[in-house]
Coordinates of C-alpha atoms and ligand atoms in Angstrom, one line a residue:
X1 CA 0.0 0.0 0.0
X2 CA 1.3 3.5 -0.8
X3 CA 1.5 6.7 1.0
X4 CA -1.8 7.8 -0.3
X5 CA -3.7 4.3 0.3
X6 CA -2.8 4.5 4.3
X7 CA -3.6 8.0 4.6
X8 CA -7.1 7.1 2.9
X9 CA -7.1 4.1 5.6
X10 CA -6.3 6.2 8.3
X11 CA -8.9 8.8 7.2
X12 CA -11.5 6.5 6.5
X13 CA -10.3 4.5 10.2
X14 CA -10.9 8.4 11.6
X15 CA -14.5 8.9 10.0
X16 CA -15.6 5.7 10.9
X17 CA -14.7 6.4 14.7
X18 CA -16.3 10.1 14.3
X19 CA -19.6 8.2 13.3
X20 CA -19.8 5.8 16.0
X21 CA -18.8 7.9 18.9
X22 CA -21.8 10.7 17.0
X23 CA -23.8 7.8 17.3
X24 CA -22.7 6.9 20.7
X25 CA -23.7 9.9 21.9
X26 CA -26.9 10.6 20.1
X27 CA -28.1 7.0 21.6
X28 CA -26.5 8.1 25.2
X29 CA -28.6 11.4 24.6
X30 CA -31.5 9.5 23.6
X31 CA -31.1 7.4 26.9
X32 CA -31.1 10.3 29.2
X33 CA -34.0 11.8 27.5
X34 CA -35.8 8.5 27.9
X35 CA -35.2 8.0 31.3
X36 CA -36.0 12.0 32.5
X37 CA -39.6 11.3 30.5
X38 CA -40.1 8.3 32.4
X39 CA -38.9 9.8 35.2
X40 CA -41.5 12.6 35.1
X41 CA -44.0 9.6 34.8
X42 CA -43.2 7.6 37.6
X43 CA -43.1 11.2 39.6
X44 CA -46.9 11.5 38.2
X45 CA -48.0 8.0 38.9
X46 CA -46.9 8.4 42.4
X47 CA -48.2 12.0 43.2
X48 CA -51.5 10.3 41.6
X49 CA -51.4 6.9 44.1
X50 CA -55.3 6.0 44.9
X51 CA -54.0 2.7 47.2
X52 CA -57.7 1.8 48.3
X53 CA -56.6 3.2 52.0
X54 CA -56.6 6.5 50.5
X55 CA -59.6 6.2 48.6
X56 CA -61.3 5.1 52.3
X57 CA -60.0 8.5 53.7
X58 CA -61.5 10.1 50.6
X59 CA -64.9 8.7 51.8
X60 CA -64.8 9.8 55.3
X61 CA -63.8 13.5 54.6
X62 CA -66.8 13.9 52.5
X63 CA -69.0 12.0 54.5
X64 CA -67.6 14.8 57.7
X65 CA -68.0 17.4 55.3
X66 CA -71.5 16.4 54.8
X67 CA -72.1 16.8 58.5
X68 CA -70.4 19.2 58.9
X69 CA -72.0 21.5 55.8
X70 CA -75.4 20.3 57.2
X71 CA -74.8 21.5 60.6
X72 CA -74.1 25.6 59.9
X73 CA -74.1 28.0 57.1
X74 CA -70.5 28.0 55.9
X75 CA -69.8 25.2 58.1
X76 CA -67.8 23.2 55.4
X77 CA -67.2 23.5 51.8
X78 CA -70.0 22.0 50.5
X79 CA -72.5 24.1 50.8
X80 CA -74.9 21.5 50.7
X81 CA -78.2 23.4 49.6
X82 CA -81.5 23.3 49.9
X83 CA -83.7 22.4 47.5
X84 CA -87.2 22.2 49.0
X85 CA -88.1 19.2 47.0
X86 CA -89.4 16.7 49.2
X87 CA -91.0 14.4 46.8
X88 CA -89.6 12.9 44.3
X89 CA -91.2 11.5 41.0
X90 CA -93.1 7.8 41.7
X91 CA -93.9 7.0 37.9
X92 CA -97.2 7.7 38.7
X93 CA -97.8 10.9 37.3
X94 CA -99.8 11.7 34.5
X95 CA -100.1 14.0 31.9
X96 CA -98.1 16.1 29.3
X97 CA -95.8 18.3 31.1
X98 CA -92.5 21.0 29.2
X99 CA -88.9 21.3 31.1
X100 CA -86.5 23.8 29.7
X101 CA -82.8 22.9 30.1
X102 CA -80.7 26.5 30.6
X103 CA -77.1 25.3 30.9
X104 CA -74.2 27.2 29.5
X105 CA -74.2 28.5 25.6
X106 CA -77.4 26.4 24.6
X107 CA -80.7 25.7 25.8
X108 CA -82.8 22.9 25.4
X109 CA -87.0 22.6 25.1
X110 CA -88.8 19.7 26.0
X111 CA -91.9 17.7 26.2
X112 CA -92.9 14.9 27.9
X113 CA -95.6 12.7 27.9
X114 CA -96.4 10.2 31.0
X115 CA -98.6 7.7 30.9
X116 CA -99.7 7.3 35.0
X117 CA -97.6 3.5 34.9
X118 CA -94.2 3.3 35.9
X119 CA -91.8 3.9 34.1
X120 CA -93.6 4.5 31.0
X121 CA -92.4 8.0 29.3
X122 CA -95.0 7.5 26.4
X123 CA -93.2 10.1 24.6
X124 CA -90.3 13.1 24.5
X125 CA -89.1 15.7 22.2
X126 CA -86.2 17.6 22.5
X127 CA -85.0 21.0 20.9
X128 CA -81.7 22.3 21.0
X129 CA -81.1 26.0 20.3
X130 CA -78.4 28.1 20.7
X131 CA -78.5 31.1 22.3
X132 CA -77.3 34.5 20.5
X133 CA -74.3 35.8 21.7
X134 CA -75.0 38.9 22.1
X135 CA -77.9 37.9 24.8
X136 CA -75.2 36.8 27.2
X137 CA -74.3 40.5 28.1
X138 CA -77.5 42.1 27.6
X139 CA -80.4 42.2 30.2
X140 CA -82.5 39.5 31.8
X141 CA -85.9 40.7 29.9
X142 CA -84.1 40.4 26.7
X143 CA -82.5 36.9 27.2
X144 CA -85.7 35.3 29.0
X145 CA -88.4 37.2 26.4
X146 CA -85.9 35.5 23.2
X147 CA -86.6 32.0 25.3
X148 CA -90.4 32.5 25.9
X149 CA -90.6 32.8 22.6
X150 CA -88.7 30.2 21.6
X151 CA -90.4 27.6 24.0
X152 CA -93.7 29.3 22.7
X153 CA -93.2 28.4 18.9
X154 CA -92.1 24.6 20.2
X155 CA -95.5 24.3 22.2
X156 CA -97.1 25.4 19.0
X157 CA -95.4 23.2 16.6
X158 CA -96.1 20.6 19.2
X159 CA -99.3 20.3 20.3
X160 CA -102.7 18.9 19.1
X161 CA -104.9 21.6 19.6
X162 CA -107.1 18.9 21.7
X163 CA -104.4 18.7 24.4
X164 CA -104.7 21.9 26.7
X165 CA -107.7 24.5 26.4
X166 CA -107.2 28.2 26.1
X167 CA -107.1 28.5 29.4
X168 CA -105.4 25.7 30.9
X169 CA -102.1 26.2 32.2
X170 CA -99.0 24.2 31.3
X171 CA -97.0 23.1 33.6
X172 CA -93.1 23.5 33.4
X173 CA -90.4 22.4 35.1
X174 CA -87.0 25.0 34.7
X175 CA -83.7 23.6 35.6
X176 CA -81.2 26.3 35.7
X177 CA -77.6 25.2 36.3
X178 CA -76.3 28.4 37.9
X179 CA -75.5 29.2 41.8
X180 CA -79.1 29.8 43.0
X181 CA -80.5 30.1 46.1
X182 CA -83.3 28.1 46.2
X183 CA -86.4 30.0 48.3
X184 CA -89.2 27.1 47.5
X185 CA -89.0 24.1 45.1
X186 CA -90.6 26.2 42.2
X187 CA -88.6 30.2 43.5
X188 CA -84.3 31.2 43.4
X189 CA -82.3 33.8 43.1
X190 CA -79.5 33.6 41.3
X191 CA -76.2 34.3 43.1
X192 CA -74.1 35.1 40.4
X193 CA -73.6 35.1 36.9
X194 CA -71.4 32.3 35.6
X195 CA -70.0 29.8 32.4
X196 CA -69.7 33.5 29.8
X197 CA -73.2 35.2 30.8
X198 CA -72.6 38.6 32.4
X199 CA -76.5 39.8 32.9
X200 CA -75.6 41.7 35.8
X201 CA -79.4 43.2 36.8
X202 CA -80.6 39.1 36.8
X203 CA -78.2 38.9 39.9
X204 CA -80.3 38.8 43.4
X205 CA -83.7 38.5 40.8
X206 CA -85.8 35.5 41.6
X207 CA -85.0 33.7 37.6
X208 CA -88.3 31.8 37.9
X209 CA -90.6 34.9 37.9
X210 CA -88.1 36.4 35.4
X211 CA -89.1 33.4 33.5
X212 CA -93.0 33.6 34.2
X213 CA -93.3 37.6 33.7
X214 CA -91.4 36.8 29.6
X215 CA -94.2 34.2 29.2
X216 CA -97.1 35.7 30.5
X217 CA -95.4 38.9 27.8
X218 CA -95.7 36.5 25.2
X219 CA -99.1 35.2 25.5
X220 CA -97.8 31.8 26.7
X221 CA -99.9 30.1 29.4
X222 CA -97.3 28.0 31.7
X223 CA -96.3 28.2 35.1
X224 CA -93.1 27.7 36.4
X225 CA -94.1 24.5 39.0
X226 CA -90.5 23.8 39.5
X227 CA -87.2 25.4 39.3
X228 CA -84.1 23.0 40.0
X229 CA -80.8 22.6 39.0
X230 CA -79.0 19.2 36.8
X231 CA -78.3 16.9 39.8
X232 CA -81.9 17.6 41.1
X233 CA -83.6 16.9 37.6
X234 CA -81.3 13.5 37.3
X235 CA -82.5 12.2 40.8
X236 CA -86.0 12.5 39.2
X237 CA -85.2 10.5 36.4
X238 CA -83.6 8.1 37.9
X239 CA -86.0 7.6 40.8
X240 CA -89.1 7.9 38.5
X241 CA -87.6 5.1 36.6
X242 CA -86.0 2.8 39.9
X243 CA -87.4 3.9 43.4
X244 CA -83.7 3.0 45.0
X245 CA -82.5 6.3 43.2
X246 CA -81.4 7.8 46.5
X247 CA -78.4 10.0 44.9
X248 CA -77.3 11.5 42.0
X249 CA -74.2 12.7 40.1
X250 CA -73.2 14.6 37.3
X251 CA -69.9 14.5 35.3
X252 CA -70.2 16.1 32.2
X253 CA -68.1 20.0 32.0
X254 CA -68.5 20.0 35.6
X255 CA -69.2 17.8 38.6
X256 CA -71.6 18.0 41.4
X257 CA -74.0 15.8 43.5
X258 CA -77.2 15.8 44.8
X259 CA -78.7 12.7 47.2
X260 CA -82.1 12.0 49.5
X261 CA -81.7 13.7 53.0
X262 CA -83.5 13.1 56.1
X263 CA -85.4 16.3 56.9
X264 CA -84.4 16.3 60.8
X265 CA -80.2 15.8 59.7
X266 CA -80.6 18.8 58.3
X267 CA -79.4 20.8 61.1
X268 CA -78.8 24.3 59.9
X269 CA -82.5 24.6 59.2
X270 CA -84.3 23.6 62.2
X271 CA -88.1 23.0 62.0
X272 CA -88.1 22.0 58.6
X273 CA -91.6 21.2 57.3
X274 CA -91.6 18.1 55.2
X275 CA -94.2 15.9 54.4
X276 CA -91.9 12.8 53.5
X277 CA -89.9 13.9 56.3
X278 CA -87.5 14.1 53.5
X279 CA -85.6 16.7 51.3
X280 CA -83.1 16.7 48.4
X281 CA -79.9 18.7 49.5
X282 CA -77.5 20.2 46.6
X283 CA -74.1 19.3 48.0
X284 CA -72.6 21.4 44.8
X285 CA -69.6 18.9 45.8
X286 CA -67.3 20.5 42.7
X287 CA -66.3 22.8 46.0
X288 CA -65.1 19.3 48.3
X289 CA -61.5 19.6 49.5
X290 CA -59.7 17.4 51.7
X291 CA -56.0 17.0 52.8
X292 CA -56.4 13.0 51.6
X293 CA -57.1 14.0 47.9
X294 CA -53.6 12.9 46.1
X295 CA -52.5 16.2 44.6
X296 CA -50.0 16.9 42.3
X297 CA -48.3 20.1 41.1
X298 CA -49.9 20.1 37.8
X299 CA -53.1 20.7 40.1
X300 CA -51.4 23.3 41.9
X301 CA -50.2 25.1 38.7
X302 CA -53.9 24.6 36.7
X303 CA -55.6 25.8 40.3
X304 CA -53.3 28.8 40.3
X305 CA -53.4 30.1 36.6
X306 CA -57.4 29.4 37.0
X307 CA -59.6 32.3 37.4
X308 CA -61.4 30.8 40.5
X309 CA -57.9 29.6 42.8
X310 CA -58.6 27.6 46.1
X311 CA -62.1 27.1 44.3
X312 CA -63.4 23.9 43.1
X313 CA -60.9 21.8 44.0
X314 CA -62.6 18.5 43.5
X315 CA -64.4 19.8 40.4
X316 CA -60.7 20.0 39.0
X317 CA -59.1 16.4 39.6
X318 CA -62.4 15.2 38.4
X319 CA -64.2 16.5 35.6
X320 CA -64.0 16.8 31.8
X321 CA -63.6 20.9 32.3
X322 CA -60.1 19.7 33.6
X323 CA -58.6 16.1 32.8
X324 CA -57.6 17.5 29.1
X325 CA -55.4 20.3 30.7
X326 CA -53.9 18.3 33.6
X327 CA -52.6 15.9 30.7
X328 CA -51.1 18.8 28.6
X329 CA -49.5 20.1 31.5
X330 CA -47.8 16.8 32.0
X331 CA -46.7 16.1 28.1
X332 CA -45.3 20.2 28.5
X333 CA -42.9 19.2 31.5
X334 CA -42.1 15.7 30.0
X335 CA -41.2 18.1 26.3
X336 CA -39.4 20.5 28.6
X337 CA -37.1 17.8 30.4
X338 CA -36.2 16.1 27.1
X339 CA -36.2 16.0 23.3
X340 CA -38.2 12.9 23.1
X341 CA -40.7 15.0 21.5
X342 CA -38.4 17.3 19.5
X343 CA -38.5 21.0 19.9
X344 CA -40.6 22.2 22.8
X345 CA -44.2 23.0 20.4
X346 CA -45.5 26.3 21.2
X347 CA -49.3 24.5 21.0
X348 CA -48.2 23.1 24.3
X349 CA -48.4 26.1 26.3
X350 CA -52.0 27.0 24.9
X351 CA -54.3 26.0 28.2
X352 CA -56.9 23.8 27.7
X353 CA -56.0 23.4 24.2
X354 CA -55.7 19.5 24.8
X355 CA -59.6 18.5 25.7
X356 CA -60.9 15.4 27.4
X357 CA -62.6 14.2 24.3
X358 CA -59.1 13.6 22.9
X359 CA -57.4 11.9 25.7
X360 CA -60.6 9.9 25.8
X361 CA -59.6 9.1 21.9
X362 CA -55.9 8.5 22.6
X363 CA -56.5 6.1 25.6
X364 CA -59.2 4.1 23.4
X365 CA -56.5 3.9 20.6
X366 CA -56.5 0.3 20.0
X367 CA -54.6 0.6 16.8
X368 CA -51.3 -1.7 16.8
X369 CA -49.4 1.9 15.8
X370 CA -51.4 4.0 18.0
X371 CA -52.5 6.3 14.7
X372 CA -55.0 8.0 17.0
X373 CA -52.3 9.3 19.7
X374 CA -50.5 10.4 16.0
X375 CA -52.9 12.3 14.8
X376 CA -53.8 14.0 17.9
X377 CA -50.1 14.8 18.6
X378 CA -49.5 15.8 15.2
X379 CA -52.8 18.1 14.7
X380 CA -53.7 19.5 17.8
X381 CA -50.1 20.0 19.5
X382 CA -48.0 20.4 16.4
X383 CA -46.0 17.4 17.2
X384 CA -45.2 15.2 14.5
X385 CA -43.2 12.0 14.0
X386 CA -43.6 11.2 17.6
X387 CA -42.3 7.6 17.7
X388 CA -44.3 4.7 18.8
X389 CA -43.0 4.0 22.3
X390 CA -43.5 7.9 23.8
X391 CA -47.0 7.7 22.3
X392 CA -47.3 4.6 24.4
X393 CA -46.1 6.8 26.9
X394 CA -48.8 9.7 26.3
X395 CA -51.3 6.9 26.3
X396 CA -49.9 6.2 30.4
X397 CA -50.1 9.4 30.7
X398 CA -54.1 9.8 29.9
X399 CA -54.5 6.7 32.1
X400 CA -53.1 7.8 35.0
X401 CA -54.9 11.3 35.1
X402 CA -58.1 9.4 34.1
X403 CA -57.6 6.7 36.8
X404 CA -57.0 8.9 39.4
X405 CA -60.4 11.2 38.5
X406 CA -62.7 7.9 38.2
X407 CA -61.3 6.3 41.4
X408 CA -62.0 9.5 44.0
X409 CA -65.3 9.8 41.9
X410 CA -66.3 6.5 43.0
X411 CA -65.1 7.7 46.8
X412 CA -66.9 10.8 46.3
X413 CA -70.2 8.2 45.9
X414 CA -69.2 6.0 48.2
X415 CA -69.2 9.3 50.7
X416 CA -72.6 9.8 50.1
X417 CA -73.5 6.2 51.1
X418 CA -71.7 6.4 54.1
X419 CA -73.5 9.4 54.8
X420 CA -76.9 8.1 54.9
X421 CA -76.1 4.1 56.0
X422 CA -76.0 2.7 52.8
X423 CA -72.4 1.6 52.7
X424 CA -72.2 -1.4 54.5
X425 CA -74.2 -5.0 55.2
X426 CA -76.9 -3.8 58.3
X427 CA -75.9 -0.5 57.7
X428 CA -79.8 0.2 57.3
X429 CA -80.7 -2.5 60.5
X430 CA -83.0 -0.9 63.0
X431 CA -81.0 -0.3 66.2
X432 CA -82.7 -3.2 68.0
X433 CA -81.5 -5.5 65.2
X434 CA -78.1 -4.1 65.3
X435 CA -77.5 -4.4 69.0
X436 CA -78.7 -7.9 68.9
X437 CA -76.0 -8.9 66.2
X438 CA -78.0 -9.8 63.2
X439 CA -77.3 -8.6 60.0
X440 CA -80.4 -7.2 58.7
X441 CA -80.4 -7.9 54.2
X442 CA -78.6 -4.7 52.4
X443 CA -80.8 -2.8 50.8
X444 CA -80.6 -2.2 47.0
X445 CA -79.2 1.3 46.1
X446 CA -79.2 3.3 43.2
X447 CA -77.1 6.4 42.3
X448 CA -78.0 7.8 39.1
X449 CA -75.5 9.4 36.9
X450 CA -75.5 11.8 34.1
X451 CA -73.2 14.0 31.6
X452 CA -70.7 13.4 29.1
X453 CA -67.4 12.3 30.7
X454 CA -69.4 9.1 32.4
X455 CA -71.2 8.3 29.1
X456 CA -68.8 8.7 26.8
X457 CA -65.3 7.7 28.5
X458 CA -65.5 4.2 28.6
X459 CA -62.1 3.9 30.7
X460 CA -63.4 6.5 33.5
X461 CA -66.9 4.4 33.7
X462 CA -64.7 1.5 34.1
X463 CA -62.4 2.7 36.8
X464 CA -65.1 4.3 38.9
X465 CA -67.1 0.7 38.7
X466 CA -63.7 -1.4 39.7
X467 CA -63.1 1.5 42.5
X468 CA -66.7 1.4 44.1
X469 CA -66.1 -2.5 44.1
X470 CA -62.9 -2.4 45.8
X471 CA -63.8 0.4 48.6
X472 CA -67.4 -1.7 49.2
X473 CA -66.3 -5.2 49.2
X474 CA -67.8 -7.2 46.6
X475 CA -70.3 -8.4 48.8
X476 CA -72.0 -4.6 49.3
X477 CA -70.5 -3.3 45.7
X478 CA -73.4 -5.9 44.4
X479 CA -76.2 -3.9 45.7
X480 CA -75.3 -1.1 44.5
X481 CA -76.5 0.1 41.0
X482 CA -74.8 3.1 39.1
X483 CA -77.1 3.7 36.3
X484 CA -76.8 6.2 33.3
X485 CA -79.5 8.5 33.0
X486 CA -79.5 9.8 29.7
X487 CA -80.9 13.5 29.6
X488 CA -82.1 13.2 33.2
X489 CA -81.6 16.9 33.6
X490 CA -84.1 17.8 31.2
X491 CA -87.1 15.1 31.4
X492 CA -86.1 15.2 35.1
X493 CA -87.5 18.6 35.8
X494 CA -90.1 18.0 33.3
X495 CA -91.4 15.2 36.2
X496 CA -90.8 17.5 39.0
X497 CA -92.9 19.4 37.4
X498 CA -96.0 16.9 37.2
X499 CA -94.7 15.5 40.6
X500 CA -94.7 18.9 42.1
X501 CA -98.7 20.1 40.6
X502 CA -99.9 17.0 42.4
X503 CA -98.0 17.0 45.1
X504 CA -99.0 18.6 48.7
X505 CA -95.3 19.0 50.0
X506 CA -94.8 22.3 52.1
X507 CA -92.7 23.7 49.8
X508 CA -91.7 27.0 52.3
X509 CA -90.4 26.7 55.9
Ligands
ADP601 P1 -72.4 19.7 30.3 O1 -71.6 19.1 31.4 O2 -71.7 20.9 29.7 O3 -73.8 19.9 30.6 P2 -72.3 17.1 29.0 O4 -72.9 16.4 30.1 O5 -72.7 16.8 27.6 O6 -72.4 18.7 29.1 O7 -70.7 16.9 29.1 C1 -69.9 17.5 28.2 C2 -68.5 17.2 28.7 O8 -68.2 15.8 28.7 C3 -67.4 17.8 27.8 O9 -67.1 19.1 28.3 C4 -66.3 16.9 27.9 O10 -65.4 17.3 29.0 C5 -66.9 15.6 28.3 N1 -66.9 14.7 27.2 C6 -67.7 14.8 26.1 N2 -67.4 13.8 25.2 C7 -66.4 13.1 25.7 C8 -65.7 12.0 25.3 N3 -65.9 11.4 24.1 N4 -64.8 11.5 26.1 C9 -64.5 12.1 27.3 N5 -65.1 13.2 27.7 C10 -66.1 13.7 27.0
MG602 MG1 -75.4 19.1 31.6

């Protein structure tokens, strides 16, 4: 070999060493990057621990908080309303009866038509409509008088004109999803304006005579016969379909709780008249807060940068408002430690930009490649060309924010049982029985449950199922029902309404 041919060798020798230790290094780089990501995901998995211990905590501070939001005005953080409904629906009632469903940018109209046997709804229509921006700012005659007239044309297109006389009244049942304070089962003010309305004369204005006065303005006959808010209108349902119903719970945007009181635990209001000796209390539970509840410092960072801190605290592990953004906040710090996902992508800072619907989609990605988790990356985030084992890695991610939601739901629930006896075998024994040592049979118990993270997330319904199991014992778990009650908000307060022009419950104290 010449001169030339070993100073190719030796250059060639050179570049070949150059590569490897390049390579070397990018695949040491790699390493570290993998192992901070993982890192941050064991860090997660343990801030988010819900060992069945804690879960049991869980479900005595809420069951405390109960008591202790039931024994004084600002007593606790649930505030634990009154709702003056004493009665709830039997599947008796008869007749054709109208609920409107005010929630946040829409409202919906309905009709109902019961047949006086259980559990026979002979008929419902629904109507969705939006309502006009500009309506949200402007004052409460215009906003009510554009829904009178709305609910007025439905009636019309509707009804047969054999089915109410000119002068019989309809009856309606209102369910109005904003902080009220409920004066009679049918009467509230509303405390203040929330979810993008800014009326600000509707504030301290009883909303159901708002409503009745736009009516009456547009030659509609109806009366208001009940005014309640989504929990309240779900018990209905589910107790005019399954008499067990004794509590219900929403997780749709939001989270909150209502459940069957006895009149005489209700402490703060002494004397309460009630004719079931009975009342439905609003625990607005969105507001729970406990020491026990496994709390990261993505919740502290979301609860901070929120524009209600220290508020809702439950409300924000829990429902699909939140779970999105908790997830994004943990793919930003896992970008931010490493390169796993390239270049930090500015979509990553955008809050809530990530929504529950699409971790939902990413954790159902049953796809061998995970396309889904791809697509979602790639479309919403700006991340492309993520490879396929930190996508499996997102997918831990979603499940472990998920998990954690589902499992203190189901302690939430299992609060609520404890609360009123229902969480145990003889937990519902008469004393005698107790004392003696028999076990009297468990009763059967059914929580209803409405909105759109339950019914849609199959992985939250799941984990809130295997939770309430686990914190029971099988042997209780099996006599307890959760059941899905589709639109029980709106026909719900449709059969308050029909429960409530029957009814002779003292509505006012
Ligand atoms: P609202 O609570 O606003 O009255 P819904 O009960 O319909 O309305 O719930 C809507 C919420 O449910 C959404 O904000 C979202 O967080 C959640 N959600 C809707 N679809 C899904 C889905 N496919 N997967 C997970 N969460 C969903
Ligand atoms: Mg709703």
């Amino acid at each position: 070999m010449g001169k030339v041919g070993v100073a190719l060798a030796a250059a060639c020798a050179a570049a070949a060493c150059v590569t490897a230790a390049v390579m070397v290094s990018r695949r040491m780089k790699r390493r570290r990057g993998w192992r901070k990501v993982v890192t941050v995901l064991e860090d997660l998995e343990e801030g988010c621990a819900t060992p069945v211990g804690r879960l049991r905590q869980v479900v005595d501070a809420m069951a405390v908080e109960m008591h202790a939001g039931l024994a004084s005005e600002g007593g606790s953080k649930l505030k634990m309303l009154l709702t003056y409904v004493h009665n709830l629906p039997t599947g008796m009632e008869k007749g054709i009866y109208y609920a409107l469903d005010l929630d946040d940018t829409n409202f919906r109209v309905l009709r109902v038509k019961l047949g006086g046997q259980r559990s026979t709804i002979l008929d419902h229509d629904v109507e969705r409509q939006p309502i006009p921006q500009h309506l949200m700012t402007s004052t409460t005659e215009e906003l009510f008088d554009f829904i009178a007239t709305k609910l007025k044309d439905f009636v019309e297109r509707q009804e047969n004109v054999s089915e109410f006389s000119v002068e019989e009244t309809r009856e309606l049942g209102f369910t109005f999803s904003f902080p009220v304070k409920q004066n009679s089962s049918s009467t509230g003010t509303l405390l203040k304006c929330t979810k993008g309305f800014s009326i600000e004369d509707m504030v301290g204005r009883d909303v159901s005579q708002c409503l009745q006065e736009a009516m009456s303005r547009n030659g509609l006959n109806m009366r208001v016969a009940a005014l309640v808010n989504d929990t309240v209108g779900t018990l209905a349902l589910g107790h005019y379909h399954d008499q067990d119903t004794v509590a219900s719970v929403i997780f749709g945007t939001g989270t909150n709780a209502c459940y069957l009181e006895r009149a005489d635990a209700i402490i703060k209001c002494q004397g309460l008249l009630s004719t079931s000796g009975g009342m439905v209390v609003n625990m607005e539970w969105g507001n729970f807060w406990s020491s026990h509840l496994p709390r990261t410092s993505y919740d502290v960072d979301l609860d901070c940068e929120s524009p209600n801190p220290n508020d809702q605290g439950f409300e924000k592990m829990i429902s699909g408002m939140y779970l999105g953004d908790i997830v994004r906040r943990v793919v930003l710090r896992m970008s931010q430690e490493s390169d796993v996902f390239g270049p930090v992508s500015s979509r990553l800072l955008v809050p809530f930009i990530l929504r529950t619907p699409m971790i939902a989609a990413m954790h159902d990605d049953d796809s061998p490649n995970l396309m889904e988790v791809a697509r979602i990356l790639r479309d919403t985030l700006q991340i492309p060309d993520v490879p396929l084992n930190v996508r499996k890695l997102v997918v831990k991610v979603c499940d472990v924010v998920t998990r954690r939601a589902a499992r203190l739901a189901a302690a939430g629930i299992v609060g609520i049982l404890k609360k009123i006896g229902r969480d145990r075998n003889g937990g519902t024994a008469s004393s005698s029985k107790a004392k003696g040592g028999s076990q009297s049979k468990m009763r059967r118990t059914v929580v209803a449950v409405e909105g759109g993270l339950y019914t849609n997330y199959t992985m939250f319904r799941e984990y809130l199922n295997e939770a309430m199991g686990e914190i029971l014992g099988e042997d209780v778990a099996e006599h307890v029902v959760i059941r899905d009650m589709d639109d029980g908000s709106g026909i719900g307060a449709a059969l308050l309404a029909a429960s409530h022009s029957a009814s002779l419950a003292i509505d006012n104290i």
